[in-house]
PDB file of C-alpha atoms and ligand atoms in Angstrom:
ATOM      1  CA  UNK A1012     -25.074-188.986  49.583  1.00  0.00           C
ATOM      2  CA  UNK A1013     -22.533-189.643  46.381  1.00  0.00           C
ATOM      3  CA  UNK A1014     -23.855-186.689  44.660  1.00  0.00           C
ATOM      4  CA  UNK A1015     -23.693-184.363  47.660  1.00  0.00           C
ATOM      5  CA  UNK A1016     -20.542-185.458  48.425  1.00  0.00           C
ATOM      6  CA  UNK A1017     -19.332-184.965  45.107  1.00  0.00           C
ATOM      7  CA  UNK A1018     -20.288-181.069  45.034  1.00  0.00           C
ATOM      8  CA  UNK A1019     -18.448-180.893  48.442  1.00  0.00           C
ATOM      9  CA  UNK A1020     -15.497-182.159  46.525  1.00  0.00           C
ATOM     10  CA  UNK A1021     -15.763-179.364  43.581  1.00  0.00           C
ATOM     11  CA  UNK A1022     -16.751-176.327  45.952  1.00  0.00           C
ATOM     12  CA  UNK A1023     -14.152-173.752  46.935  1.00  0.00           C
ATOM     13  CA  UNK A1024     -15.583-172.503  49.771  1.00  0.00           C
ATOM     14  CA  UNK A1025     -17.923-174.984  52.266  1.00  0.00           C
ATOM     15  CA  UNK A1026     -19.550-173.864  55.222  1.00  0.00           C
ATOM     16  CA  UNK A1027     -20.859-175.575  57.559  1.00  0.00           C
ATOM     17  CA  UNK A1028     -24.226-174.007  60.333  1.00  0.00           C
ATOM     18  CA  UNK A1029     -24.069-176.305  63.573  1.00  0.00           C
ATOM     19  CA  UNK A1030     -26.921-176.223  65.908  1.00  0.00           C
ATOM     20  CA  UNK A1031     -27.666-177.631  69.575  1.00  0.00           C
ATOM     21  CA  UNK A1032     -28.538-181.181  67.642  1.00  0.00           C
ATOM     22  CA  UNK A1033     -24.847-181.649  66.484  1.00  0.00           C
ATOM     23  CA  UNK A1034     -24.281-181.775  70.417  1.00  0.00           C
ATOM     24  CA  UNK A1035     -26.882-184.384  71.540  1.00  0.00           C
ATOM     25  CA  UNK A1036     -25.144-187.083  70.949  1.00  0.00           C
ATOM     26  CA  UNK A1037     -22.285-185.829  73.335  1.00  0.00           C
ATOM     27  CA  UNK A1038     -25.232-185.751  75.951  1.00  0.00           C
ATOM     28  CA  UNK A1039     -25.490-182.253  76.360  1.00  0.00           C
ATOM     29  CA  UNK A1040     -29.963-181.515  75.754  1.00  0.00           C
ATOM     30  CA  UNK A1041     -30.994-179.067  72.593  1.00  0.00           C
ATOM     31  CA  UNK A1042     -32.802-176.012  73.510  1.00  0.00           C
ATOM     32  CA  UNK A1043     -36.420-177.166  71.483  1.00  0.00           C
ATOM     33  CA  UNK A1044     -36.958-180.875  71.876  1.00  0.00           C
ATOM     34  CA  UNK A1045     -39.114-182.974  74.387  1.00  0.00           C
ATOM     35  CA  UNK A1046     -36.018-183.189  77.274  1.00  0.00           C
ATOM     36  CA  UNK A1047     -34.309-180.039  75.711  1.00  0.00           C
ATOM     37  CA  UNK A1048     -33.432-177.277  78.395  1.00  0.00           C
ATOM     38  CA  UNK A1049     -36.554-175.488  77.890  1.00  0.00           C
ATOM     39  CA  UNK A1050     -38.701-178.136  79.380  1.00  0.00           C
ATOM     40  CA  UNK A1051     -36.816-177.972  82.643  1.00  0.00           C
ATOM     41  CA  UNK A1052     -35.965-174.000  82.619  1.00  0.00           C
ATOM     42  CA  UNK A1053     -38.221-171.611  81.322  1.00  0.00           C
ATOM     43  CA  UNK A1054     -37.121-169.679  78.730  1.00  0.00           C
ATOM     44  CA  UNK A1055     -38.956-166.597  79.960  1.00  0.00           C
ATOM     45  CA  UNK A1056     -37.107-166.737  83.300  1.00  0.00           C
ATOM     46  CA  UNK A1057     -33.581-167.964  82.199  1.00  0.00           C
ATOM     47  CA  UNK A1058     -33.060-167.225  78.708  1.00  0.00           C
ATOM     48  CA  UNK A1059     -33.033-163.352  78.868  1.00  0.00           C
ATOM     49  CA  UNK A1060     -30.460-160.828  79.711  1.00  0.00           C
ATOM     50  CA  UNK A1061     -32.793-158.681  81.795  1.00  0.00           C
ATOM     51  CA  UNK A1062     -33.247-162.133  83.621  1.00  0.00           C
ATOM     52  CA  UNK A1063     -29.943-162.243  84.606  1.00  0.00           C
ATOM     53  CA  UNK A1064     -29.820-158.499  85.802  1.00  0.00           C
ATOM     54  CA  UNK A1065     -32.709-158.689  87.730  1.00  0.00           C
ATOM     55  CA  UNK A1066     -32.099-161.880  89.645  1.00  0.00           C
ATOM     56  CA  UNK A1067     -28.272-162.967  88.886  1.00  0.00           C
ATOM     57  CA  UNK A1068     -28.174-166.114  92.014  1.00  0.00           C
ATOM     58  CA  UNK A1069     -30.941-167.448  90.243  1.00  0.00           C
ATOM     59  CA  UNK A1070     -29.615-167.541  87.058  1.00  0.00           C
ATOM     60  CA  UNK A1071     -26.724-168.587  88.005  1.00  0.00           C
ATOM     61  CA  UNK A1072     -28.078-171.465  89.806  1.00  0.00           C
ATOM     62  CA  UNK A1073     -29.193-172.631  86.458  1.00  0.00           C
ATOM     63  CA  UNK A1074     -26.083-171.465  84.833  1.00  0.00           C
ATOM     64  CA  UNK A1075     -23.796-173.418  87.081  1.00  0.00           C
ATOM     65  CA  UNK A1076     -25.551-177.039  86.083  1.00  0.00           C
ATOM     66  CA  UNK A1077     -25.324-176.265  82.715  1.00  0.00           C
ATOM     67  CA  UNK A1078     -21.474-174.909  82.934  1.00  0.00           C
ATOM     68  CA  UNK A1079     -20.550-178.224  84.896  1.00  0.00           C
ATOM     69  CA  UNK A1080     -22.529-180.419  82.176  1.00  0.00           C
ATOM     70  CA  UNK A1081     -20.528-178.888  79.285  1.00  0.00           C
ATOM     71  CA  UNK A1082     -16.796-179.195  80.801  1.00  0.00           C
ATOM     72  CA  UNK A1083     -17.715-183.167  81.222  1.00  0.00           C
ATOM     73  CA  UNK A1084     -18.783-183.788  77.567  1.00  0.00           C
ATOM     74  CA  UNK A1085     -16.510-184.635  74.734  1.00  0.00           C
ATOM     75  CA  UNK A1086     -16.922-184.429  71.183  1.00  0.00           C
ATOM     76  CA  UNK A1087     -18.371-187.153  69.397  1.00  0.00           C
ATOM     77  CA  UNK A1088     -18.522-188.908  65.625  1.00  0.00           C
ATOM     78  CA  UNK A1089     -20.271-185.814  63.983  1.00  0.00           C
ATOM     79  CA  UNK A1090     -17.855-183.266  65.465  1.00  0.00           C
ATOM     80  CA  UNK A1091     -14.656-185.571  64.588  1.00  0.00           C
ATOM     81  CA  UNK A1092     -15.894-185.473  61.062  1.00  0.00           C
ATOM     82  CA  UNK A1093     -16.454-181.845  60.287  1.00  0.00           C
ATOM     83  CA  UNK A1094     -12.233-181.771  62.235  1.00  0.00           C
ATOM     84  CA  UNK A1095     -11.700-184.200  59.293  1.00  0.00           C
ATOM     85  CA  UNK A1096     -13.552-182.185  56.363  1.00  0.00           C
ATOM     86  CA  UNK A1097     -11.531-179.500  57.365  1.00  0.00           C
ATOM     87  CA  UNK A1098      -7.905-180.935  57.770  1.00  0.00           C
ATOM     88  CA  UNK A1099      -8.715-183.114  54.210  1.00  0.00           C
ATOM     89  CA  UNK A1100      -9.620-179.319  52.810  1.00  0.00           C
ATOM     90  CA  UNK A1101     -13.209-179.810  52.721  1.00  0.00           C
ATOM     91  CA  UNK A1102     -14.564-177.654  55.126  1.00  0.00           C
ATOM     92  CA  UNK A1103     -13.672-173.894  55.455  1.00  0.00           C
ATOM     93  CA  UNK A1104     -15.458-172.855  58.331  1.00  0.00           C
ATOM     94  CA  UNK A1105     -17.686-173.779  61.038  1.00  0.00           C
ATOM     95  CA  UNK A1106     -20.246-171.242  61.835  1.00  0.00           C
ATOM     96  CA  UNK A1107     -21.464-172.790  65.582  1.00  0.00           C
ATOM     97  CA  UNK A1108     -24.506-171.343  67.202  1.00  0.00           C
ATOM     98  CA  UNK A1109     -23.136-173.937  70.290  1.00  0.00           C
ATOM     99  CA  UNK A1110     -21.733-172.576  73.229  1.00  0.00           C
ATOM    100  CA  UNK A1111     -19.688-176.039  74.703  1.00  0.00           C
ATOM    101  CA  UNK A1112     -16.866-175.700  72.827  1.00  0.00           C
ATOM    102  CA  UNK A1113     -16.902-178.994  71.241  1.00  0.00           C
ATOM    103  CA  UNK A1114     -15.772-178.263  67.267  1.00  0.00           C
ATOM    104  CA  UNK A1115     -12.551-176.685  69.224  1.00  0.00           C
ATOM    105  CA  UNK A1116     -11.832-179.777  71.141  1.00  0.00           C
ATOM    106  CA  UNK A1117     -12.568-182.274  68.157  1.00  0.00           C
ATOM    107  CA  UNK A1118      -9.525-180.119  66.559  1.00  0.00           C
ATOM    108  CA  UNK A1119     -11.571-177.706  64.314  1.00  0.00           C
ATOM    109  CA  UNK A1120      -9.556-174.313  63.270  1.00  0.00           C
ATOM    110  CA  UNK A1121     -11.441-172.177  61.901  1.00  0.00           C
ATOM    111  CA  UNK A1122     -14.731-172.113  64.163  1.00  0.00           C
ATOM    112  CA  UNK A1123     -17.087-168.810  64.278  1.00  0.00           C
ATOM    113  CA  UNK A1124     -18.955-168.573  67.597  1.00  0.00           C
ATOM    114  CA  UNK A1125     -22.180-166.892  66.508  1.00  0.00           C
ATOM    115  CA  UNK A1126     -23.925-166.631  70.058  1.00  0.00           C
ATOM    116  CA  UNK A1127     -20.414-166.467  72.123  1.00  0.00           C
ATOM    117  CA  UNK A1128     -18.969-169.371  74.330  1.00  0.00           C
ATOM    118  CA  UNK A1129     -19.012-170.395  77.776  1.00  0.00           C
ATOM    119  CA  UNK A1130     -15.328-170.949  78.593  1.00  0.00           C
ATOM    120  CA  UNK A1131     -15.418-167.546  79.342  1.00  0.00           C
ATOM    121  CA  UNK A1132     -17.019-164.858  81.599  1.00  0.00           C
ATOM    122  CA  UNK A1133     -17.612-161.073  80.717  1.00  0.00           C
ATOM    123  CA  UNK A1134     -18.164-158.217  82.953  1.00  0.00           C
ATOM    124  CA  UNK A1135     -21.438-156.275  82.090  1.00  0.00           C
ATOM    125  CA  UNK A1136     -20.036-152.947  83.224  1.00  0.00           C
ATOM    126  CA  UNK A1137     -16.612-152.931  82.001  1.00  0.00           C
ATOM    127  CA  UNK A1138     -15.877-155.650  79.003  1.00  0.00           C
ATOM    128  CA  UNK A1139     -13.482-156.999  81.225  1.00  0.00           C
ATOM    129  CA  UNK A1140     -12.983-161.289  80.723  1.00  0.00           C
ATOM    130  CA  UNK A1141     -12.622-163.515  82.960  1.00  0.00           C
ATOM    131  CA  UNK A1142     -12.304-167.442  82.618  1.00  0.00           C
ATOM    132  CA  UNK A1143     -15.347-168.970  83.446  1.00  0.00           C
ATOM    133  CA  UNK A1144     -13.701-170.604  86.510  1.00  0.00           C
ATOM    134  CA  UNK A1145     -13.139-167.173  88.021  1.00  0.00           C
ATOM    135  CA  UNK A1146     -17.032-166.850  88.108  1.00  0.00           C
ATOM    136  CA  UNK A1147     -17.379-169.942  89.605  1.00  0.00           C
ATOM    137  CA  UNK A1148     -16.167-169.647  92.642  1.00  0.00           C
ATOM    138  CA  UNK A1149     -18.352-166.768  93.505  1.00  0.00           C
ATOM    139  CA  UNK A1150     -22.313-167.421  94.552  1.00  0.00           C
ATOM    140  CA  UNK A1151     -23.082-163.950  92.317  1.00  0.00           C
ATOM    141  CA  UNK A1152     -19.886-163.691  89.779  1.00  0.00           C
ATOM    142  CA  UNK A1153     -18.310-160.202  90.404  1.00  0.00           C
ATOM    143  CA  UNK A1154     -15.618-158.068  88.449  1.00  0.00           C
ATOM    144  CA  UNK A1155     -12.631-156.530  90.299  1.00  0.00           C
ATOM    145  CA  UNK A1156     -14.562-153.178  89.246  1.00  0.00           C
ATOM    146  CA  UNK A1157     -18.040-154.609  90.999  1.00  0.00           C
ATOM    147  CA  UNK A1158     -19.651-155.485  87.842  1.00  0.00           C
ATOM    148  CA  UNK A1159     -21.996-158.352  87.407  1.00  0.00           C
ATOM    149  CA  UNK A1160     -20.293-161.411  85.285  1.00  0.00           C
ATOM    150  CA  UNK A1161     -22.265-163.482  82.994  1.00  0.00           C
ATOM    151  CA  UNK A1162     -20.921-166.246  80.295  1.00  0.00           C
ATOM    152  CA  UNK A1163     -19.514-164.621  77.371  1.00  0.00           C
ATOM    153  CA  UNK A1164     -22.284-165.865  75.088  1.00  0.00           C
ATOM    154  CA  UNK A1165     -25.441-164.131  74.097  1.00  0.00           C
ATOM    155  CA  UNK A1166     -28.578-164.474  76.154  1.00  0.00           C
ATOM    156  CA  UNK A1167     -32.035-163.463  74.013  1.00  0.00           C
ATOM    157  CA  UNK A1168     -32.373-159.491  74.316  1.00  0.00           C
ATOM    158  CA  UNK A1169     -28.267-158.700  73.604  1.00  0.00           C
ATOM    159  CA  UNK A1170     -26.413-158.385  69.718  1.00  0.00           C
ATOM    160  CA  UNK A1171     -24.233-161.396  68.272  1.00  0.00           C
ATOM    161  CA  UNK A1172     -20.667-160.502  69.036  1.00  0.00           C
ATOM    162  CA  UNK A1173     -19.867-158.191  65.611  1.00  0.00           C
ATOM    163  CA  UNK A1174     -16.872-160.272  64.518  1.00  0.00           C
ATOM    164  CA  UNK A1175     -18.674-162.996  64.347  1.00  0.00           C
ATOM    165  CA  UNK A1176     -21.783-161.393  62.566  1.00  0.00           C
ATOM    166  CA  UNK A1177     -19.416-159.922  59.710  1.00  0.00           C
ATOM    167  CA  UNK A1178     -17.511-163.411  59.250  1.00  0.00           C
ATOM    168  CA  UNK A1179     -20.845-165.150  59.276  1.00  0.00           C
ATOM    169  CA  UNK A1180     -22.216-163.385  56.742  1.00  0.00           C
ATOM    170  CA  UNK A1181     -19.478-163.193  54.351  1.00  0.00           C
ATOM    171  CA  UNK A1182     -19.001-166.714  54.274  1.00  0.00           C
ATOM    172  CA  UNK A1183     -22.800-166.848  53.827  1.00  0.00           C
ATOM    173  CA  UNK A1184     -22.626-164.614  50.831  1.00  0.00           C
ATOM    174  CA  UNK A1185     -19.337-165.986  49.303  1.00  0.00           C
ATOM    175  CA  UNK A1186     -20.016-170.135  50.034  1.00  0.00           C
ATOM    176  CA  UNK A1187     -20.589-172.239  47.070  1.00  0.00           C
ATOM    177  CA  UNK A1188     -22.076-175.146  49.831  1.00  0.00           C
ATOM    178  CA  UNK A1189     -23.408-174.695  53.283  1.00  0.00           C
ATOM    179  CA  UNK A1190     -23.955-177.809  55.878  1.00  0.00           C
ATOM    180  CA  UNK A1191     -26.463-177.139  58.071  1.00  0.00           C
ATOM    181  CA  UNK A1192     -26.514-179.627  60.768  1.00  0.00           C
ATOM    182  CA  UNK A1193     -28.626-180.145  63.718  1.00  0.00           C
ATOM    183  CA  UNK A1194     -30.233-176.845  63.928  1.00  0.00           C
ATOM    184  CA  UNK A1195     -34.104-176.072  64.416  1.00  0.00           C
ATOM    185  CA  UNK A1196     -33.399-172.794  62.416  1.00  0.00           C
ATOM    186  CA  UNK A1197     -36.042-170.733  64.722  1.00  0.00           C
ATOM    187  CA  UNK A1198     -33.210-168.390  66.222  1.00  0.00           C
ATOM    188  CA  UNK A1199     -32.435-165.435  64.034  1.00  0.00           C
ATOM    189  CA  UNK A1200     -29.869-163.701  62.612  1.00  0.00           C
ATOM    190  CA  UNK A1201     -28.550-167.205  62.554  1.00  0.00           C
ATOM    191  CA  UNK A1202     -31.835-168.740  60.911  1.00  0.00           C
ATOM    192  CA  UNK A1203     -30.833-165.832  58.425  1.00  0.00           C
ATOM    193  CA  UNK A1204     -27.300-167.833  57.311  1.00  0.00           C
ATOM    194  CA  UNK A1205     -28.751-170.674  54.447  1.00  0.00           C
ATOM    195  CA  UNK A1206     -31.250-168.355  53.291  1.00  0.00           C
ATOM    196  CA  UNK A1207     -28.435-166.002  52.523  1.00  0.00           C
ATOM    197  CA  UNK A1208     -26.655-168.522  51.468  1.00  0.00           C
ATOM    198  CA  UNK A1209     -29.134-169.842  49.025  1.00  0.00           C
ATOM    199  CA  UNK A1210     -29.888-166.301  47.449  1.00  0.00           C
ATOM    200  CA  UNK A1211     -25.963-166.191  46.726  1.00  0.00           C
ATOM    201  CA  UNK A1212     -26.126-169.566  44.736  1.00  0.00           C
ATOM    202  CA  UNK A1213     -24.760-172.039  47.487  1.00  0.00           C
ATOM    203  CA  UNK A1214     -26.228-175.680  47.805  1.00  0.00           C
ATOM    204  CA  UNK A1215     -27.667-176.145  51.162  1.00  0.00           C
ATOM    205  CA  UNK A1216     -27.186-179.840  52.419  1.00  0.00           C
ATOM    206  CA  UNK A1217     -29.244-180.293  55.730  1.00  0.00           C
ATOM    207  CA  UNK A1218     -28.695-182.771  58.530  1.00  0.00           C
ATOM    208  CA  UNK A1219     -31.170-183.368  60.991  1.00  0.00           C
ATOM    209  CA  UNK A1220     -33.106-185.765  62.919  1.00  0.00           C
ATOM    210  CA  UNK A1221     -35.649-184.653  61.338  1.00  0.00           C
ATOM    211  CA  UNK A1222     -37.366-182.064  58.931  1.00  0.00           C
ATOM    212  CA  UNK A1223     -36.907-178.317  60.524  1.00  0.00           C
ATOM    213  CA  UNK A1224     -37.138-174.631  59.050  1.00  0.00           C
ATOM    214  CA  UNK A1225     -34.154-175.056  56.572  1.00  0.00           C
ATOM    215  CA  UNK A1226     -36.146-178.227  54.846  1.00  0.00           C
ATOM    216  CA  UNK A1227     -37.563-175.858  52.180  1.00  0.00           C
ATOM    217  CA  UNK A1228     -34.850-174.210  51.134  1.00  0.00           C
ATOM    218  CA  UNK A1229     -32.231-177.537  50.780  1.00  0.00           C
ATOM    219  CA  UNK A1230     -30.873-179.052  47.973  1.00  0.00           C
ATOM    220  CA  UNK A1231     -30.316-182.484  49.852  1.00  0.00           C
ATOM    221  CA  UNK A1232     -31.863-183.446  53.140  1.00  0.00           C
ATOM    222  CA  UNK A1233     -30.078-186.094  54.985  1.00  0.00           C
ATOM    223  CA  UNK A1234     -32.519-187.478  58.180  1.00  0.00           C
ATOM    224  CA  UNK A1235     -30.802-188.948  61.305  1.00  0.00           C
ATOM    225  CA  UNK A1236     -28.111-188.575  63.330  1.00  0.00           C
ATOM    226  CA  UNK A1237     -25.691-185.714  62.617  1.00  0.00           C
ATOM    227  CA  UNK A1238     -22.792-188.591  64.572  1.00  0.00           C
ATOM    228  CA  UNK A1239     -23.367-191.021  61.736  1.00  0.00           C
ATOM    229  CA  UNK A1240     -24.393-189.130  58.607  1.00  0.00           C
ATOM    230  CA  UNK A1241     -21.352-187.019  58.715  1.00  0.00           C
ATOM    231  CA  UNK A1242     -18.737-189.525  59.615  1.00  0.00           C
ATOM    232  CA  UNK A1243     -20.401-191.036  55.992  1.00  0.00           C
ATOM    233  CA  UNK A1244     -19.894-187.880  54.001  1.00  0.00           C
ATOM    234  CA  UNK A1245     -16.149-187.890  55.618  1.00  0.00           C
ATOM    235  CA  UNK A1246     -15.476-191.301  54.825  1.00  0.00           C
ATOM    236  CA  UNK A1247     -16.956-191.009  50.881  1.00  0.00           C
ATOM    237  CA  UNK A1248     -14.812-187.197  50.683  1.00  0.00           C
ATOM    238  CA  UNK A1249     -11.997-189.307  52.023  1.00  0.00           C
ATOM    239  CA  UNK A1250     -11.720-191.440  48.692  1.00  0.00           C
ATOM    240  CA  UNK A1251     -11.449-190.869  45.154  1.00  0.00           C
ATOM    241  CA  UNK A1252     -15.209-189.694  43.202  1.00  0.00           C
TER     242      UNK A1252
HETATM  243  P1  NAD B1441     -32.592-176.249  68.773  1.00  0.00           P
HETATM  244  O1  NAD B1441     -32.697-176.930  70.083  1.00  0.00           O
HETATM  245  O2  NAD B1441     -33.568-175.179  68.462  1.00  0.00           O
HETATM  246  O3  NAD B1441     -32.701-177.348  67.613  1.00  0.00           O
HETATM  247  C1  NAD B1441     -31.924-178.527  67.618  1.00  0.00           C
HETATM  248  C2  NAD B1441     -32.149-179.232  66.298  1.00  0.00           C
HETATM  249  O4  NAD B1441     -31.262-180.341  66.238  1.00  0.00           O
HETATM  250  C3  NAD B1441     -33.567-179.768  66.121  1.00  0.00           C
HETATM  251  O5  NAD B1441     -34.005-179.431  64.807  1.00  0.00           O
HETATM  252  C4  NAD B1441     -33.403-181.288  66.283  1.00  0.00           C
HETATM  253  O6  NAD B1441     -34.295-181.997  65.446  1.00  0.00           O
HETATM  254  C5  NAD B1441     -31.985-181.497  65.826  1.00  0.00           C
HETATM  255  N1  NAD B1441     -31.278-182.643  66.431  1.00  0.00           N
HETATM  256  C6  NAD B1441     -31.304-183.058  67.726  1.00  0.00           C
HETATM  257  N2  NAD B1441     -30.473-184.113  67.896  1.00  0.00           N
HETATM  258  C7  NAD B1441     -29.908-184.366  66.684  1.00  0.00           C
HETATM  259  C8  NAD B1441     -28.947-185.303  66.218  1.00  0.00           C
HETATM  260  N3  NAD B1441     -28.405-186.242  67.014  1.00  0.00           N
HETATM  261  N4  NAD B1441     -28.579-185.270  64.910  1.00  0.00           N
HETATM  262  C9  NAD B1441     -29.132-184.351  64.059  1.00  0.00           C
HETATM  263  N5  NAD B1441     -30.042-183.428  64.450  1.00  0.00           N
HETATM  264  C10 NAD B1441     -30.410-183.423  65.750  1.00  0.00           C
HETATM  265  O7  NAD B1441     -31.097-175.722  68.640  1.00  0.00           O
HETATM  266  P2  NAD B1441     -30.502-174.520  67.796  1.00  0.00           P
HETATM  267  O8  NAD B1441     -31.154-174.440  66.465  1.00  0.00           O
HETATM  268  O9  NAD B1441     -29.028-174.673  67.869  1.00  0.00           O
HETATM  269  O10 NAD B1441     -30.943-173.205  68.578  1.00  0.00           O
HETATM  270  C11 NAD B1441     -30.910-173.126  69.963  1.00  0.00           C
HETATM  271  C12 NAD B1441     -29.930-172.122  70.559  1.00  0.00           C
HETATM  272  O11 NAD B1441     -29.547-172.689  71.780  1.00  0.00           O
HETATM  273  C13 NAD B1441     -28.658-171.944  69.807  1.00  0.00           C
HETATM  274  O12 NAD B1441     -28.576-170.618  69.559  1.00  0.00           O
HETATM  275  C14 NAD B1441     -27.533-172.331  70.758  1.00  0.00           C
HETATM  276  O13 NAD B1441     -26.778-171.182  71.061  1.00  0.00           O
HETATM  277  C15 NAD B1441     -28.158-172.696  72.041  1.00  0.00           C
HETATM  278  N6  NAD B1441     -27.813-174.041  72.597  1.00  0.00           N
HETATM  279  C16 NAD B1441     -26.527-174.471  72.571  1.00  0.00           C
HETATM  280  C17 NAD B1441     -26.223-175.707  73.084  1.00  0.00           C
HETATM  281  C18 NAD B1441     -24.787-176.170  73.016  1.00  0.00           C
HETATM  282  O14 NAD B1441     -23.882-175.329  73.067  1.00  0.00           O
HETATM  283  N7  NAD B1441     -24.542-177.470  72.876  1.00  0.00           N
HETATM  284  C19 NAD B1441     -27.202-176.526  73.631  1.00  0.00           C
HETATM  285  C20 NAD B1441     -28.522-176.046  73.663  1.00  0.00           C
HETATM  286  C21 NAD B1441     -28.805-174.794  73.116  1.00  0.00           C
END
């Protein structure tokens, strides 16, 4: 962990990729695992846009647990510690493919949301958005023009918001070290970021509970959990190499 640390310390630019797993530990369920929300939702009826078109109260049934989950959780060790890489001048950026909010509220700046957030609501006929409280007070979330509302984050079937796509990928392409933490890397164009990253030259440090997608391609693979590894790396960046 000295080593990796140590190249943290000597990049100029570090990124770091944050998946459902950073989350966990903040009790909010990963999409892929054995309680994730897959096993209780299907994906094939929840996960789509088209779903939500086609049969919005149901959708938003689902929605409205999840919503309620992610206003109660807080930010735990991991999240704290990536706040901490970035106020020492460690960390440049946070590319999040999470939805809760939670680098934000452990103090993180400069945080990219590649798939969208759900503090917000966004009218599918107009643009127009809403705070997500807005939507919850209706069964089926309308616009003032009539339009349905759905979270403003990406459901399977739509684009990545294209400000986040261009940042994304020019950190990927410009990084000299990418994090990539608690991510199953089976969701592309995100999947897409360390192996860009990797072709550019960057040293890809991966932490996860266990080996994923990303395991090939990394310099240093750190096993466990993302709320103690990374307070580590903090604490050793914290101190003189
Ligand atoms: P994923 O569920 O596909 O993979 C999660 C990964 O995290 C797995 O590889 C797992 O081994 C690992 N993990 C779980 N707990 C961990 C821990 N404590 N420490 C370290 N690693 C841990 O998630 P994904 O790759 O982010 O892709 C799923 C998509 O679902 C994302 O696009 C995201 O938008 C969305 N999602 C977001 C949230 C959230 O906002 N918190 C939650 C669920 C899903």
């Amino acid at each position: 962990m000295i080593s990796a640390a140590k190249i943290i310390k000597k990049a100029k630019i570090t990124v770091a990729l944050t998946g459902a797993g950073i989350s966990t530990e903040s009790g909010i369920p990963d999409f892929r695992s054995k309680d994730g929300l897959w096993s209780k939702f299907n994906i094939n009826e929840y996960g789509y846009i088209d779903n939500i078109i086609n049969n919005p109260g149901k959708v938003w049934s689902m929605l409205r647990i999840l919503i309620n989950d992610l206003k109660k959780a807080e930010p735990n060790a991991g999240h704290i510690a990536l706040a901490k890489m970035e106020s020492m001048g460690y960390l440049h950026a946070i590319i999040t493919q999470n939805v809760d909010s939670l680098h934000q509220k452990a103090g993180s700046k400069n945080v990219i949301e590649f798939h969208g957030n759900f503090r917000e609501a966004v009218c599918l006929k107009c643009g127009k958005i809403y705070p997500i409280d807005y939507a919850l007070q209706q069964e089926i979330p309308r616009c003032e023009c009539g339009g349905l509302l759905k979270p403003n984050a990406t459901f399977f079937g739509e684009p990545i918001p294209k400000d986040a796509l261009i940042k994304s990928f020019s950190y990927a392409e410009n990084c000299d070290v990418m994090l990539v933490v608690g991510t199953s890397a089976m969701v592309y164009p995100a999947a897409q970021l360390p192996e860009m990253a990797k072709r550019n030259g960057a040293v890809i440090i991966e932490i996860n509970k266990e080996p994923s997608m990303i395991t090939g391609i990394a310099d240093y693979s750190f096993y466990g959990k993302a709320g103690e590894i990374l307070p580590k790396i903090a604490n050793i960046l914290s101190k003189e190499l």
